[in-house]
Amino acid sequence: MTAPADSRQRILDRIQAATQSVAKNPASLANAYAELPRGYVRHGSLSAEARLELMVKRLREYDAEVVETTPQELASTIASQLAASEKHTVVAPPGLPADWFAVGFNWKIDRSLTAAEIEQVEGVVTAAACGVADSGTIVLHHSSTEGRRVLTLLPDWHLCILRASQVVETLPEYFDRCSQPPALATYISGPSATADIEMTRIKGVHGPRFLHVILVHDEG
Amino acid sequence: MSHVVPNLVNLDPRTAPPFPQAALPMLRNPQLRKNVGHAIDVIQSKRAKLVAEKTDWQELRSAAADIRMHVLENLGSYLEQFEANCTAAGGAVHWAADAEEARHIILDLLRQENASEVIKIKTMTSAEIQLNPFLEASGVRAYETDLAEIILQLGEGEPSHIVVPALHVNRSQVREIFARRMGLKDLSDDPQALTNAARHYLRQKFLTIPTAISGANFLCAETGSVSVVESEGNGRMCLTLPRAMITLAGIEKVVPRFQDLEVMLQLLARSATGERMNPYTSLWTGVTPGDGPQRFHVVLLDNGRSSMLAHPKQRQTLKCIRCAACMNACPVYRQTGGHAYGSVYPGPIGAILTPQLMQMHHAQSLPYASSLCGACYEVCPVKINIPEVLLELRAQVTDIERKTFSRFLDPMYLGLRIANLLFARAWTFHLAQWFGRIGLSLFTRKDGWIHSLPSMGGKWTQTRDLRGLPGQNFHEWWAARRKEAK
């Protein structure tokens, strides 16, 4: 067995020998990249209303529960969602806005909870970074309002609060909104699922089995 | 009864029988063909629907094809970029020239973690380097966590598809495997119950085993990030809960920028499972304090890939994003299933990838495992012209065989050589015709048709009749006609 350091050079040498005709310096590489044709649809064509309708439709197709509300009624909507699902002990990321903590429930704030502790709770409430209507995708960048990755993974029930102003129509529009690439990201398109047995779609393998979304109409 | 003929399956291209031979037991197994046919019908119809609703599908394909080719043409630069950015973010990058080196790097990393057990996200690359048996022999127990992979691991079966590896196994076979291996006598064959059994089986392992191995769907050069695309959440478990994480990725998996995922992700889920987007896509960058594994390694695997780059036509094989649309569309795969290909990469992409990974020393029958109908090219989201590469590889196989002595024992080669001699001159051609007419007249029935021939000729008449040679050929007819005219 060769030392790994040698392998690195050997592989790069082999690649170099095989691809020698092409862009060599960073500037010409960047130019070649910039010239790649991108004829696909970047921007959606739906009205704001239709875009949100599509988002809700897609989420429901994925068996997510969706309710819509206004910024003023958000706290009471969170409370009614928790109550309707009979969730009492829920976990929340440390940056969740103070007025989201509905009264009458046992809130655990994630200040480095262990996996075992998170596993014990009945549900999790977080914000989102973005929503993509075309595919019904909820984007988490795991900031202090969206929580560490483990937070939205172990609890079986996830209540995600998505603001209407965060919803874009196409996936490229989401990428346009990222002024900087996120270090961590999870794109959720419906609850955990498998079709490994006879292509029968089964909900809930390892991730949360129940995804609830509150769409907050914060625009206009 | 319900075992999936594990003993007949050999996915090591070095020792697997040639495709036509390996395909026979599959063709004779109606249960297997039914399972494969059903699964493929479901995926195909879902895919067709979702591709049709995408008005810019062809533009997405073109963009993806160009991005992937641009990466391959500049692979060295992008790999070095990825390495620098991943390292800066707290990851460690290792380079493995071949399968053996990759196995040892991974084992050494596991030993550093004092790991006797490891949880795994589905990675065909780890199957390519035969990692699990190696770890087992070295005292590390690997637990697959993808549902299909659990079915195969517990049932001691082999993958037959790269996206749905157990599509050849039906629910009653899964029930039998789970009941036996998980000790659940009363398990029903309802897919929901089977899935729940897997959830319980794995939950404790996710929470207690502190080391994980994954593959990668995309490596992002600009940021050093890695992306894994999945459905079940087992990937997120493995990427989030352990202390240490090892990602094994082929060197071709890199994309230039984060934004390129806007193209790849739109194509991948639609092509692979017929979904607008797969349930979970994860992206992480090195190590994030307080979130996920605090030690992170990437093993970049060459294992024959760099030699593919050197051939302009064959290079496109490496554009592949492993969506499996080609095998779902392939009329040959549909009949044989994946095991006949003698490789963890079956179907049309396997037929071009495997012989090249083997540097053309093995799997030489695979370029012929195709009718060249072109369905694979049509569905490929990154526009790999698979038929073109198949033909190129067939030419190479012929060139290799041309140099071997054993060709003189090959009836087809000898037959063609003799035909070459006979057809080269008019008088030998006429002589052959004359002999042929006498010879075949023995087998020609009164209706002018030959219904059965002995020996090798029987292979033709087994399924079709052959018209007998006419009493007069064109030359004779022409000569007779001129004589009459005079």
XYZ file of C-alpha atoms in Angstrom:
706
model
C 0.000 0.000 0.000
C 1.324 3.411 -0.979
C 1.347 6.294 1.451
C -1.775 8.454 1.024
C 0.321 11.532 0.202
C 1.692 9.712 -2.836
C -1.765 8.698 -3.961
C -2.948 12.280 -3.934
C -0.183 13.297 -6.315
C -0.605 10.186 -8.415
C -4.333 10.735 -8.883
C -3.886 14.428 -9.681
C -1.091 13.583 -12.144
C -3.274 11.023 -13.883
C -6.127 13.526 -14.093
C -3.762 16.188 -15.391
C -2.416 13.877 -18.086
C -5.941 12.921 -19.135
C -7.373 16.457 -19.268
C -4.383 18.569 -20.296
C -6.149 20.416 -23.113
C -8.455 22.400 -20.844
C -8.507 25.596 -18.712
C -5.407 25.832 -16.567
C -5.489 29.001 -14.515
C -8.259 30.146 -12.165
C -9.290 33.030 -14.440
C -9.784 30.880 -17.526
C -11.577 28.278 -15.411
C -13.966 30.927 -14.101
C -14.535 32.143 -17.655
C -15.264 28.659 -18.935
C -17.705 28.167 -16.052
C -19.418 31.505 -16.694
C -19.970 30.558 -20.319
C -21.894 27.373 -19.507
C -25.373 27.784 -21.035
C -28.262 27.900 -18.576
C -31.470 27.988 -20.544
C -33.715 26.599 -17.804
C -36.419 28.532 -15.992
C -35.008 30.736 -13.224
C -38.015 32.815 -12.297
C -41.529 31.614 -11.770
C -44.530 33.194 -13.449
C -47.228 32.795 -10.808
C -48.880 35.629 -8.895
C -48.035 35.871 -5.207
C -51.376 34.357 -4.333
C -51.029 31.442 -6.763
C -47.483 30.804 -5.544
C -48.682 30.359 -1.970
C -51.587 28.225 -3.131
C -49.145 25.968 -4.949
C -46.940 25.722 -1.862
C -49.905 24.652 0.246
C -51.096 22.197 -2.400
C -47.675 20.557 -2.680
C -47.299 20.288 1.090
C -50.704 18.624 1.329
C -49.770 16.222 -1.450
C -46.892 15.159 0.794
C -49.368 14.517 3.631
C -48.197 17.559 5.562
C -50.849 19.355 7.609
C -51.048 23.002 6.604
C -52.855 25.866 8.314
C -52.667 29.522 7.332
C -52.656 32.440 9.729
C -51.705 36.097 10.219
C -48.720 37.426 12.202
C -51.134 38.648 14.905
C -52.693 35.244 15.373
C -49.534 33.167 15.057
C -49.119 32.459 18.778
C -52.699 31.288 19.153
C -52.378 29.174 15.987
C -49.274 27.508 17.409
C -51.215 26.810 20.604
C -54.183 25.358 18.740
C -51.932 23.182 16.590
C -50.134 21.806 19.646
C -53.422 21.226 21.417
C -55.085 19.575 18.432
C -52.179 17.160 18.098
C -52.098 16.563 21.863
C -48.484 17.626 22.191
C -47.531 18.828 25.654
C -43.761 18.623 25.818
C -42.104 20.257 22.857
C -38.590 21.339 22.114
C -37.618 24.652 20.487
C -34.404 26.138 19.163
C -32.860 28.881 21.319
C -33.594 31.703 18.868
C -37.322 31.100 18.510
C -39.155 34.462 18.943
C -40.440 34.901 22.474
C -44.060 35.444 21.405
C -44.184 32.043 19.696
C -44.059 30.197 22.998
C -47.715 29.386 23.458
C -48.749 29.289 27.095
C -49.834 26.058 28.701
C -47.234 23.766 27.157
C -43.986 22.403 28.478
C -41.322 24.081 26.307
C -37.770 22.783 26.367
C -35.204 25.139 24.904
C -32.333 23.424 23.122
C -29.241 24.567 24.923
C -27.170 21.533 23.980
C -29.745 18.927 24.925
C -28.538 15.355 24.433
C -29.967 13.153 21.718
C -31.618 11.046 24.414
C -33.342 14.127 25.848
C -34.559 15.262 22.430
C -35.784 11.740 21.742
C -38.068 12.036 24.796
C -40.068 15.061 23.639
C -43.319 14.805 21.708
C -42.586 17.385 19.075
C -40.478 20.280 17.854
C -41.387 23.812 16.756
C -39.053 25.731 14.431
C -38.913 28.501 11.876
C -37.732 27.888 8.287
C -35.262 29.594 5.962
C -37.240 29.333 2.754
C -40.067 27.496 1.012
C -40.030 26.361 -2.615
C -43.557 26.117 -4.005
C -42.722 24.159 -7.156
C -41.677 21.106 -5.157
C -43.254 21.916 -1.785
C -39.815 22.027 -0.223
C -39.071 23.494 3.186
C -35.513 24.726 3.561
C -33.721 24.765 6.902
C -30.336 26.446 7.267
C -30.156 25.461 10.929
C -29.806 28.966 12.286
C -30.817 29.691 15.883
C -34.508 29.889 14.877
C -34.414 26.653 12.860
C -32.389 24.663 15.340
C -29.587 22.146 15.179
C -30.096 19.321 12.705
C -30.840 16.769 15.398
C -33.705 18.891 16.696
C -35.881 18.446 13.619
C -34.886 14.816 13.246
C -35.554 12.829 16.402
C -38.989 14.104 17.477
C -41.782 12.352 15.624
C -43.770 15.574 15.098
C -42.435 18.760 13.497
C -44.329 22.048 13.477
C -42.641 24.401 11.052
C -43.520 28.069 10.787
C -43.065 29.423 7.287
C -43.619 33.083 6.424
C -45.285 33.859 3.096
C -42.443 36.241 2.253
C -40.063 33.280 2.459
C -41.870 31.305 -0.242
C -40.397 31.335 -3.748
C -41.795 29.530 -6.761
C -38.749 27.822 -8.293
C -35.673 26.144 -6.859
C -33.306 28.574 -8.693
C -35.112 31.463 -6.943
C -34.128 29.927 -3.618
C -30.506 29.759 -4.715
C -30.728 33.408 -5.803
C -31.870 34.324 -2.309
C -28.800 32.742 -0.714
C -26.384 35.659 -0.637
C -23.901 33.175 0.742
C -24.013 29.375 0.528
C -25.176 27.901 3.843
C -22.726 25.749 5.806
C -25.581 23.457 6.811
C -28.833 22.891 5.002
C -31.688 20.400 4.994
C -34.323 20.431 2.278
C -37.481 18.729 3.448
C -40.065 17.693 0.880
C -42.655 15.847 2.886
C -42.311 13.489 5.825
C -39.774 10.685 5.864
C -40.851 8.014 3.375
C -39.760 4.860 1.645
C -40.904 2.885 -1.362
C -38.352 0.131 -0.970
C -40.915 -2.637 -0.542
C -42.778 -3.184 -3.821
C -42.715 0.559 -4.517
C -45.461 1.052 -1.936
C -45.016 4.499 -0.395
C -44.782 4.235 3.379
C -44.716 7.334 5.535
C -42.332 7.645 8.423
C -39.259 5.528 8.418
C -36.734 7.384 10.548
C -37.368 11.100 10.328
C -40.437 12.830 11.823
C -43.567 11.048 10.692
C -45.758 14.117 11.034
C -44.984 17.438 9.429
C -47.230 20.397 10.263
C -46.744 23.752 8.585
C -48.143 27.108 9.634
C -48.051 29.543 6.737
C -47.959 33.099 8.073
C -49.317 35.745 5.718
C -46.835 38.480 6.509
C -47.019 40.143 3.096
C -49.229 43.105 2.176
C -38.488 -21.046 -1.229
C -38.577 -17.324 -0.705
C -34.808 -16.939 -0.693
C -33.631 -14.794 -3.538
C -31.140 -17.205 -5.080
C -28.224 -15.622 -3.194
C -25.763 -18.293 -4.203
C -26.172 -17.709 -7.912
C -25.385 -14.025 -7.603
C -21.845 -12.793 -8.051
C -21.331 -9.044 -8.315
C -17.540 -9.095 -8.475
C -16.745 -8.307 -12.113
C -13.419 -10.132 -11.773
C -15.086 -13.478 -11.222
C -18.687 -13.060 -12.384
C -19.799 -15.209 -15.341
C -20.409 -13.468 -18.677
C -23.740 -11.652 -19.018
C -25.583 -14.177 -21.244
C -24.706 -16.969 -18.812
C -25.534 -14.962 -15.684
C -28.826 -13.827 -17.208
C -30.172 -17.371 -17.670
C -31.184 -18.137 -14.065
C -32.797 -14.690 -13.868
C -34.788 -15.259 -17.046
C -35.959 -18.608 -15.672
C -37.127 -17.048 -12.391
C -40.688 -15.778 -12.985
C -41.009 -14.376 -9.440
C -37.920 -12.234 -9.872
C -39.023 -10.950 -13.256
C -42.443 -10.116 -11.899
C -40.950 -8.191 -8.963
C -38.571 -6.255 -11.218
C -41.235 -5.536 -13.832
C -43.681 -4.226 -11.241
C -41.164 -1.925 -9.566
C -39.992 -0.514 -12.860
C -43.525 0.112 -14.115
C -44.276 2.141 -10.994
C -41.130 4.287 -11.207
C -41.425 4.767 -14.958
C -44.988 6.017 -14.872
C -44.249 8.424 -11.991
C -41.155 9.715 -13.750
C -42.919 10.204 -17.070
C -45.646 12.271 -15.423
C -43.264 14.560 -13.556
C -40.882 15.035 -16.460
C -43.812 15.963 -18.714
C -44.936 18.754 -16.367
C -41.465 20.328 -16.453
C -41.455 22.707 -19.422
C -37.693 23.310 -19.202
C -36.668 19.652 -18.876
C -34.442 19.672 -21.976
C -32.786 22.945 -20.908
C -32.105 21.457 -17.465
C -30.599 18.368 -19.105
C -28.376 20.482 -21.320
C -27.211 22.627 -18.425
C -26.490 19.560 -16.288
C -24.650 17.825 -19.112
C -22.484 20.885 -19.704
C -21.751 21.448 -16.016
C -20.769 17.826 -15.536
C -18.554 17.801 -18.638
C -16.940 21.088 -17.582
C -16.138 19.496 -14.204
C -14.557 16.456 -15.840
C -12.462 18.590 -18.162
C -11.169 20.525 -15.158
C -11.400 17.796 -12.550
C -7.969 18.381 -11.001
C -8.665 22.060 -10.284
C -12.081 21.390 -8.795
C -10.857 18.533 -6.600
C -8.079 20.714 -5.212
C -10.612 23.481 -4.568
C -12.894 21.043 -2.793
C -10.010 19.735 -0.707
C -8.873 23.229 0.325
C -12.383 24.379 1.288
C -13.365 21.176 3.066
C -10.110 21.234 5.029
C -10.576 24.907 5.935
C -14.024 24.009 7.322
C -12.554 21.354 9.599
C -12.843 18.259 7.409
C -9.968 15.942 6.490
C -9.559 14.831 2.880
C -7.924 11.506 1.956
C -7.091 10.242 -1.520
C -7.409 6.579 -2.488
C -5.957 5.437 -5.803
C -7.776 2.112 -5.719
C -10.288 0.030 -3.799
C -7.706 -1.570 -1.547
C -6.274 1.738 -0.486
C -9.752 3.145 0.196
C -10.603 0.136 2.376
C -7.435 0.570 4.416
C -7.861 4.311 4.844
C -11.400 3.745 6.133
C -10.325 0.929 8.444
C -7.510 3.081 9.868
C -9.954 5.920 10.513
C -12.353 3.509 12.227
C -9.498 2.171 14.387
C -8.631 5.745 15.412
C -12.231 6.008 16.591
C -11.976 2.649 18.397
C -15.012 1.616 16.408
C -16.174 -1.974 16.524
C -19.475 -1.051 14.906
C -20.388 1.492 12.259
C -23.705 2.684 10.797
C -23.901 3.229 7.061
C -25.954 5.280 4.643
C -26.547 3.546 1.340
C -23.484 4.017 -0.840
C -22.931 2.060 -4.022
C -19.323 3.234 -3.964
C -18.731 1.253 -0.774
C -20.224 -1.788 -2.503
C -17.878 -1.118 -5.439
C -14.858 -1.382 -3.114
C -16.436 -4.336 -1.255
C -16.119 -2.509 2.023
C -18.531 -4.453 4.243
C -16.909 -7.897 3.922
C -13.504 -6.287 4.466
C -14.647 -4.495 7.632
C -16.313 -7.680 8.879
C -13.061 -9.607 8.398
C -11.209 -6.836 10.238
C -13.536 -7.008 13.226
C -15.808 -4.031 12.476
C -19.512 -4.743 12.149
C -21.193 -2.518 9.554
C -24.929 -1.868 9.890
C -26.713 -0.756 6.765
C -29.524 1.667 7.599
C -31.369 2.165 4.300
C -34.447 -0.081 4.299
C -33.512 -1.802 1.047
C -29.959 -2.320 2.254
C -31.205 -3.852 5.524
C -33.331 -6.271 3.521
C -30.275 -7.288 1.523
C -27.879 -7.368 4.475
C -30.176 -9.466 6.674
C -31.266 -11.639 3.753
C -27.673 -12.023 2.552
C -28.739 -10.804 -0.862
C -27.031 -8.543 -3.344
C -28.220 -5.192 -4.766
C -29.882 -5.358 -8.166
C -30.547 -1.643 -8.695
C -28.617 1.479 -7.657
C -31.559 3.487 -6.306
C -33.925 0.732 -5.144
C -31.385 -2.034 -4.454
C -33.935 -4.611 -3.275
C -36.554 -4.098 -5.968
C -36.240 -7.776 -6.886
C -37.506 -8.801 -3.433
C -41.245 -8.806 -2.739
C -43.094 -8.225 0.514
C -43.457 -11.850 1.499
C -39.747 -12.375 0.969
C -39.022 -9.298 3.126
C -41.371 -10.624 5.776
C -39.559 -13.942 5.837
C -36.134 -12.242 6.172
C -37.236 -9.840 8.927
C -39.156 -12.502 10.839
C -36.133 -14.787 10.799
C -33.386 -12.243 11.484
C -35.203 -9.891 13.870
C -36.953 -12.732 15.704
C -40.454 -11.394 14.933
C -42.565 -14.485 14.433
C -45.887 -12.683 14.104
C -44.752 -10.067 11.604
C -47.219 -9.469 8.775
C -46.227 -8.827 5.174
C -47.848 -5.393 5.152
C -45.182 -2.900 3.958
C -46.169 -0.550 6.815
C -45.528 -3.265 9.408
C -42.252 -4.216 7.742
C -41.132 -0.592 7.692
C -42.016 -0.203 11.381
C -39.961 -3.293 12.168
C -36.968 -1.694 10.460
C -37.544 1.581 12.340
C -37.437 -0.177 15.695
C -34.509 -2.370 14.692
C -32.409 0.686 13.829
C -33.489 3.333 16.332
C -31.183 2.097 19.097
C -28.289 1.700 16.671
C -28.643 5.310 15.515
C -28.585 6.516 19.114
C -25.680 4.393 20.295
C -23.209 3.753 17.475
C -20.917 6.792 17.322
C -19.315 6.314 13.910
C -20.905 6.494 10.461
C -20.013 5.971 6.818
C -21.780 7.675 3.938
C -21.457 8.153 0.229
C -21.966 11.496 -1.449
C -24.281 12.669 -4.170
C -22.410 15.913 -4.715
C -19.196 17.508 -3.518
C -19.252 21.263 -3.870
C -15.847 22.691 -4.837
C -16.670 26.323 -4.035
C -17.616 25.610 -0.428
C -16.151 22.198 0.400
C -19.676 21.029 1.251
C -21.023 17.522 0.771
C -24.609 16.693 -0.154
C -26.566 13.489 0.393
C -29.976 12.933 -1.139
C -32.361 10.428 0.469
C -35.929 9.563 1.382
C -36.095 7.779 4.689
C -34.172 9.926 7.150
C -31.639 7.213 7.913
C -29.134 9.432 6.135
C -29.934 12.397 8.368
C -29.581 10.122 11.417
C -26.129 8.971 10.320
C -25.061 12.502 9.377
C -26.235 14.063 12.626
C -25.976 11.724 15.607
C -22.490 10.128 15.457
C -19.278 11.699 16.755
C -17.316 10.829 13.633
C -18.299 10.604 10.002
C -16.485 9.174 6.993
C -17.710 10.007 3.493
C -16.552 7.881 0.583
C -16.931 9.596 -2.783
C -15.786 8.939 -6.326
C -13.556 11.735 -7.629
C -16.137 12.554 -10.308
C -18.791 13.593 -7.770
C -17.691 17.222 -7.594
C -19.721 20.193 -8.898
C -18.177 23.674 -9.197
C -20.546 25.778 -7.099
C -23.316 25.550 -4.531
C -25.682 27.063 -7.086
C -25.152 24.133 -9.468
C -27.322 22.086 -7.125
C -30.310 24.053 -8.460
C -29.879 22.070 -11.679
C -28.825 18.716 -10.265
C -31.508 18.464 -7.586
C -34.317 19.267 -10.032
C -33.148 16.456 -12.316
C -32.116 13.837 -9.799
C -35.315 13.167 -7.853
C -37.533 13.299 -10.938
C -35.248 10.862 -12.765
C -34.580 8.548 -9.848
C -37.877 8.078 -8.029
C -40.394 10.159 -9.967
C -40.699 12.794 -7.242
C -40.480 16.568 -7.602
C -37.971 16.451 -4.790
C -36.803 13.629 -2.581
C -38.008 13.934 1.053
C -34.603 14.839 2.504
C -31.538 16.503 1.043
C -28.682 17.222 3.458
C -25.768 19.550 2.936
C -22.919 20.020 5.377
C -19.552 21.701 5.359
C -16.671 20.208 7.309
C -17.426 20.355 11.014
C -19.986 22.650 12.689
C -19.384 23.093 16.430
C -22.320 21.767 18.434
C -24.116 20.331 15.420
C -23.387 16.866 14.070
C -20.146 14.858 13.952
C -17.127 16.707 15.274
C -14.654 14.653 13.242
C -15.273 14.459 9.523
C -13.313 12.688 6.779
C -13.782 12.525 3.042
C -12.143 9.679 1.114
C -11.809 10.541 -2.581
C -11.744 7.371 -4.641
C -10.129 7.023 -8.065
C -10.251 3.228 -8.653
C -10.074 3.415 -12.447
C -11.918 6.696 -12.911
C -8.955 8.831 -13.981
C -8.138 6.389 -16.780
C -11.672 6.888 -18.154
C -11.028 10.608 -18.418
C -8.340 10.121 -21.023
C -10.752 8.902 -23.712
C -12.851 11.744 -25.112
C -15.824 9.495 -25.939
C -15.686 7.397 -22.787
C -15.162 10.367 -20.472
C -18.894 11.103 -20.495
C -19.485 7.937 -18.433
C -18.266 9.953 -15.436
C -20.994 12.576 -15.865
C -23.357 10.062 -14.230
C -25.275 11.236 -11.141
C -26.526 7.683 -10.346
C -30.251 8.276 -10.855
C -30.869 4.830 -12.419
C -33.266 6.216 -15.045
C -31.315 4.268 -17.680
C -31.897 0.899 -16.051
C -35.573 1.680 -15.495
C -35.907 2.443 -19.213
C -33.816 -0.480 -20.472
C -35.657 -3.378 -22.162
C -32.744 -5.703 -21.354
C -32.566 -4.810 -17.644
C -36.327 -5.243 -17.422
C -35.991 -8.882 -18.463
C -32.837 -9.850 -16.584
C -32.891 -7.668 -13.471
C -29.643 -6.316 -12.096
C -27.806 -9.419 -10.917
C -27.054 -10.619 -14.444
C -24.657 -7.700 -14.908
C -22.164 -9.174 -12.408
C -21.488 -5.756 -10.893
C -22.939 -3.449 -8.257
C -23.630 -1.094 -11.171
C -26.217 -2.841 -13.374
C -28.199 -1.689 -16.390
C -26.938 0.471 -19.246
C -24.722 2.690 -17.072
C -23.250 -0.446 -15.485
C -22.637 -1.907 -18.918
C -20.332 1.007 -19.751
C -19.033 1.832 -16.268
C -18.059 -1.630 -15.047
C -15.740 -2.686 -17.911
C -14.016 0.683 -17.729
C -13.574 0.508 -13.946
C -12.015 -2.895 -14.631
C -9.756 -1.246 -17.240
C -11.306 -3.597 -19.840
C -9.675 -6.631 -18.188
C -13.034 -7.975 -16.996
C -16.759 -7.628 -17.737
C -16.093 -7.686 -21.455
C -19.517 -9.178 -22.176
C -21.336 -6.149 -20.738
C -20.990 -3.783 -23.716
C -22.994 -6.404 -25.627
C -25.777 -6.545 -23.012
C -27.808 -4.003 -24.945
C -30.011 -3.793 -28.007
C -28.691 -0.252 -28.662
C -32.276 1.009 -28.714
C -31.204 4.330 -27.216
C -33.885 4.557 -24.491
C -31.147 5.062 -21.892
C -29.716 8.082 -23.704
C -33.162 9.601 -24.052
C -33.912 9.507 -20.320
C -30.431 10.324 -19.037
C -30.620 13.636 -17.111
C -26.986 14.451 -17.903
C -27.184 13.273 -21.524
C -24.674 10.430 -21.431
C -24.733 8.914 -24.907
C -24.629 5.368 -23.593
C -25.091 3.644 -27.013
C -22.107 5.581 -28.341
C -19.926 4.410 -25.457
C -21.250 0.846 -25.784
C -20.135 0.760 -29.417
C -16.762 2.249 -28.527
C -16.269 -0.426 -25.855
C -17.388 -3.192 -28.224
C -14.688 -2.037 -30.613
C -12.164 -2.227 -27.805
C -13.290 -5.701 -26.793
C -12.898 -6.804 -30.424
C -9.430 -5.281 -30.559
C -8.463 -7.169 -27.417
C -9.876 -10.442 -28.726
C -8.080 -9.937 -32.033
C -4.820 -10.329 -30.161
C -5.677 -13.519 -28.316
C -4.939 -16.994 -29.616
C -8.168 -18.485 -28.285
C -10.109 -16.690 -31.032
C -9.156 -19.600 -33.314
C -11.393 -21.788 -31.174
C -14.357 -19.434 -31.424
C -16.867 -20.810 -33.975
C -18.208 -17.338 -34.750
C -14.731 -15.992 -35.449
C -13.872 -18.980 -37.617
C -17.180 -18.798 -39.455
C -16.665 -15.146 -40.273
C -13.072 -15.786 -41.392
C -14.287 -18.514 -43.763
C -17.101 -16.284 -45.028
C -14.502 -13.587 -45.612
C -12.446 -15.961 -47.789
C -15.444 -17.288 -49.714
C -17.124 -13.952 -50.355
C -13.925 -12.298 -51.584
C -13.935 -13.884 -55.081
C -16.776 -14.659 -57.496
C -15.763 -18.245 -58.159
C -15.447 -19.201 -54.465
C -18.754 -17.488 -53.801
C -20.444 -19.505 -56.557
C -18.840 -22.668 -55.289
C -20.113 -21.988 -51.778
C -23.578 -21.316 -53.135
C -23.542 -24.567 -55.044
C -22.521 -26.537 -51.959
C -24.994 -24.620 -49.845
C -27.835 -25.409 -52.217
C -27.057 -29.116 -52.120
C -26.520 -29.113 -48.355
C -29.634 -27.130 -47.467
C -31.850 -29.011 -49.901
C -31.584 -31.938 -47.491
C -33.402 -29.855 -44.858
C -35.819 -27.950 -47.097
C -39.380 -29.159 -46.832
C -41.848 -29.293 -49.691
C -43.232 -25.844 -48.775
C -39.823 -24.288 -49.567
C -39.016 -23.540 -45.897
C -36.388 -24.954 -43.569
C -38.044 -25.665 -40.206
C -35.110 -27.132 -38.360
C -31.380 -27.313 -38.768
C -28.856 -29.485 -36.908
C -26.112 -28.268 -34.531
C -25.343 -24.519 -34.536
C -27.905 -23.804 -37.234
C -30.546 -25.046 -34.799
C -30.106 -21.867 -32.772
C -31.651 -19.979 -35.659
C -34.442 -22.421 -36.474
C -35.387 -22.826 -32.805
C -37.355 -19.595 -33.025
C -37.730 -18.850 -36.752
C -38.081 -20.654 -40.059
C -35.562 -20.106 -42.803
C -36.441 -19.884 -46.481
C -34.701 -22.588 -48.550
C -32.185 -21.467 -51.171
C -33.889 -20.999 -54.552
C -32.898 -23.327 -57.421
C -31.499 -20.427 -59.389
C -29.494 -17.420 -58.237
C -29.536 -13.963 -59.777
C -26.454 -14.544 -61.932
C -27.918 -17.731 -63.380
C -31.269 -16.084 -63.987
C -29.594 -13.138 -65.741
C -27.493 -15.394 -67.942
C -30.525 -17.537 -68.835
C -32.554 -14.440 -69.674
C -29.898 -13.143 -72.110
C -29.678 -16.508 -73.759
C -33.428 -16.506 -74.280
C -33.326 -13.014 -75.757
C -30.848 -14.073 -78.437
